[in-house]
XYZ file of C-alpha atoms in Angstrom:
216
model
C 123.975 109.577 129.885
C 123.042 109.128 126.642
C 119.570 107.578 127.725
C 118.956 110.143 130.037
C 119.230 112.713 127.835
C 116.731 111.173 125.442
C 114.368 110.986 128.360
C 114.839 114.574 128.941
C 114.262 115.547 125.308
C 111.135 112.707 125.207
C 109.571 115.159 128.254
C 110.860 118.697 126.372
C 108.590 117.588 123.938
C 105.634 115.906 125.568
C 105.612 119.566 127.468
C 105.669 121.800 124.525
C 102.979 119.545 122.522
C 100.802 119.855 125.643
C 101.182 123.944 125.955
C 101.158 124.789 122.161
C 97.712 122.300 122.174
C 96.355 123.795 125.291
C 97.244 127.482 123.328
C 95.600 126.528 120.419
C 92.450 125.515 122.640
C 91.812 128.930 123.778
C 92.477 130.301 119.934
C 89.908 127.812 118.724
C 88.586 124.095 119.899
C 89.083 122.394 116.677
C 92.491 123.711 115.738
C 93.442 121.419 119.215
C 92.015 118.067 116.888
C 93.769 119.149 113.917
C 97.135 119.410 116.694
C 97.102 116.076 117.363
C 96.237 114.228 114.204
C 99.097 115.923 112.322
C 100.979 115.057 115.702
C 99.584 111.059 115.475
C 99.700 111.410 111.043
C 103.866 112.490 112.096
C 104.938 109.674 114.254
C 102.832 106.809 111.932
C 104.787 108.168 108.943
C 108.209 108.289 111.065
C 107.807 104.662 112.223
C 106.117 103.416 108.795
C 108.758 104.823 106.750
C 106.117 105.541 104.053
C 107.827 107.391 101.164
C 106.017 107.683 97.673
C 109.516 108.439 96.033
C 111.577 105.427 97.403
C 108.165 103.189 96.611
C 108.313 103.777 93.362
C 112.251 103.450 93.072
C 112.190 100.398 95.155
C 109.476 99.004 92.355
C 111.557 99.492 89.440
C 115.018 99.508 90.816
C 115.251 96.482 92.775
C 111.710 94.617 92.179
C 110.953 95.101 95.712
C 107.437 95.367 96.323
C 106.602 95.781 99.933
C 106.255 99.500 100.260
C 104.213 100.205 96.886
C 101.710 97.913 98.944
C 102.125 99.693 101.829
C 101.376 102.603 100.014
C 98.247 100.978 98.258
C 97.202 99.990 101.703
C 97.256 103.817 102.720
C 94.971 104.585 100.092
C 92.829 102.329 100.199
C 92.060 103.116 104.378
C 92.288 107.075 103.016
C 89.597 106.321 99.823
C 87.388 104.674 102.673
C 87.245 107.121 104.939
C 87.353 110.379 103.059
C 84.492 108.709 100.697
C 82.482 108.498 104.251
C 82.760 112.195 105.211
C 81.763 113.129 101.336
C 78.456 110.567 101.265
C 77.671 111.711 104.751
C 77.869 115.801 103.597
C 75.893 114.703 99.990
C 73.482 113.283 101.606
C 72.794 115.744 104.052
C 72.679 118.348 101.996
C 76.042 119.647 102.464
C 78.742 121.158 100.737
C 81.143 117.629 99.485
C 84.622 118.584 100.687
C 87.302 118.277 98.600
C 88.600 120.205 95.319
C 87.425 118.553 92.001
C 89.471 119.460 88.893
C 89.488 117.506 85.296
C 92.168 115.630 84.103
C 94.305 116.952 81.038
C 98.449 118.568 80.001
C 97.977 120.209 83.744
C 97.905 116.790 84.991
C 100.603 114.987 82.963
C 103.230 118.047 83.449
C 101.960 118.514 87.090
C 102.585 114.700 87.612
C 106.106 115.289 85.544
C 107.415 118.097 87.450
C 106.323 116.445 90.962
C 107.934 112.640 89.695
C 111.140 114.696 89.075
C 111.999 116.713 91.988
C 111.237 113.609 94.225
C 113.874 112.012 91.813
C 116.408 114.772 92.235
C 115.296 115.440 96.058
C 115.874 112.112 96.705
C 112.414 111.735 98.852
C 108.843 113.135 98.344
C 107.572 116.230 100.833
C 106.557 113.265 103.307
C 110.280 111.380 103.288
C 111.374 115.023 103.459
C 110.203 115.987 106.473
C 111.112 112.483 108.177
C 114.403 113.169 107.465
C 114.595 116.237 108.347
C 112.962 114.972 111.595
C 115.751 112.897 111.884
C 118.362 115.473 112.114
C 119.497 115.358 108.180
C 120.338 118.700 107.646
C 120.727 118.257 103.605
C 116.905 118.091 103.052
C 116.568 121.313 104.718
C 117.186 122.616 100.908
C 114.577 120.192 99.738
C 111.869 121.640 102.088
C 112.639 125.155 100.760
C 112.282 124.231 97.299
C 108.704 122.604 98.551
C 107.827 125.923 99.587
C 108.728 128.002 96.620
C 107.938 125.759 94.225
C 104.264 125.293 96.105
C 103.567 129.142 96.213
C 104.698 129.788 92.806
C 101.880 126.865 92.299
C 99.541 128.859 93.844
C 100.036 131.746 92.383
C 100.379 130.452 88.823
C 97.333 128.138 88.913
C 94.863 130.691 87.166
C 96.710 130.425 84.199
C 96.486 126.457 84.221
C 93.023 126.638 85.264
C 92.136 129.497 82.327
C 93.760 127.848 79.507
C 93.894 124.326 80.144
C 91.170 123.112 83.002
C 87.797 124.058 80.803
C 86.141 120.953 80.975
C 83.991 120.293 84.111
C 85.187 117.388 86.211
C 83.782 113.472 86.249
C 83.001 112.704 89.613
C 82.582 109.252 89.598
C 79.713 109.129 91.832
C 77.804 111.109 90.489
C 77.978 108.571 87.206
C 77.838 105.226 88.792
C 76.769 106.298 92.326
C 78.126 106.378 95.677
C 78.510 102.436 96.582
C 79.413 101.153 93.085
C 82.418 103.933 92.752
C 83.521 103.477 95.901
C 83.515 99.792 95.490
C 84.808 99.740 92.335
C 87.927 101.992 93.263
C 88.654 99.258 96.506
C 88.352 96.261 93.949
C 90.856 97.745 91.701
C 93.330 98.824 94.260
C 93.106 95.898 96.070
C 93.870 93.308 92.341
C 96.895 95.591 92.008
C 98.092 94.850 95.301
C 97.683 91.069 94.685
C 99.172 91.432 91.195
C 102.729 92.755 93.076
C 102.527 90.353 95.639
C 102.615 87.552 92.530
C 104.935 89.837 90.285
C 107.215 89.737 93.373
C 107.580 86.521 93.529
C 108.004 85.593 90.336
C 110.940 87.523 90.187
C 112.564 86.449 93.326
C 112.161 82.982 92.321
C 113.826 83.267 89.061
C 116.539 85.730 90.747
C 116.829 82.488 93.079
C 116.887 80.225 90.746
C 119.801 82.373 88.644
C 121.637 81.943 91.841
C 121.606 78.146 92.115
C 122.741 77.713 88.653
C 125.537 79.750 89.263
C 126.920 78.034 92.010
C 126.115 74.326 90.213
């Protein structure tokens, strides 16, 4: 029974991804493309498990590793492709997408505020909606709190940007150029994800070795 109903629900929602897509098609083309990646982006996060809050927990909490690299690994594939679409609009005269902003307080208390409410929310917006996904009803509060606390973002970001973003932004291509930046950023990402793989072992071999004495 129980299987059967899953199959039912499985086809409830193949059908309603199918009409909202083919409404969306008729409302504009690309919004159908933009559909389905956040539909493919949703179930790769569901069966990953990705969570930026639990990756950093799992890092200092328990010296487990495995999904800060997974996390690296995400950026690394995201750096690569999204530096593509911004060489291939620079050097075809186009507009480079993305929003560039410099780095000072704005930063450290924007970085404080988010590190925090993943810390009291228990997940980041991404873990979030997973569980939410997943039928726990306690996040539902969390998601709420993304909302507000996003718009009030919004709508107080020209008083960040007029007192405390005045200096024009480093774009690192523009400094060392396309191939060495992009390069560059790969090379360090990838020696950090190295350095945990030898940082975790290290410590599970002397959290091993604790072990052994113990029962000698």
């Amino acid at each position: 029974m129980k299987r059967f109903s899953q199959s039912k629900l499985a086809l409830a929602t193949g059908l309603a991804i199918l009409v909202f897509g083919i409404k969306l098609y008729f409302v504009q083309p690309k919004l159908v493309y933009l559909w389905l990646i956040g539909i493919a982006l949703g179930f790769v996060l569901y069966r990953s498990g990705i969570c930026f809050a639990a990756a950093y927990q799992n890092l200092f909490l328990f010296r487990n590793y495995s999904l800060a690299r997974a996390v690296i690994l995400m950026i690394i594939i995201s750096l690569a492709g999204i530096s593509l679409l911004q060489a291939h609009a620079h050097f075809h005269g186009q507009v480079i997408p993305g929003r560039f902003h410099s780095f000072g307080l704005h930063t450290v208390v924007g970085g404080f505020l988010f590190g925090l409410g993943m810390v009291l929310a228990g997940g980041c917006a991404a873990g979030s909606l997973q569980r939410i996904g997943e039928g726990f009803i306690i996040f539902i509060p969390v998601l709420i709190a993304v909302m507000v606390g996003s718009t009030f973002g919004a709508y107080h970001f020209s008083w960040w940007k007029r007192n405390f973003i005045t200096h024009e932004p480093v774009f690192l291509p523009d400094v060392f150029g396309w191939i060495n930046s992009i390069l560059a950023a790969i090379i360090i990402l990838t020696s950090i994800y190295f350095i945990t793989l030898i940082l975790e072992k290290k410590f599970f071999t002397a959290k091993e070795w604790q072990k052994w004495r113990k029962k000698s």
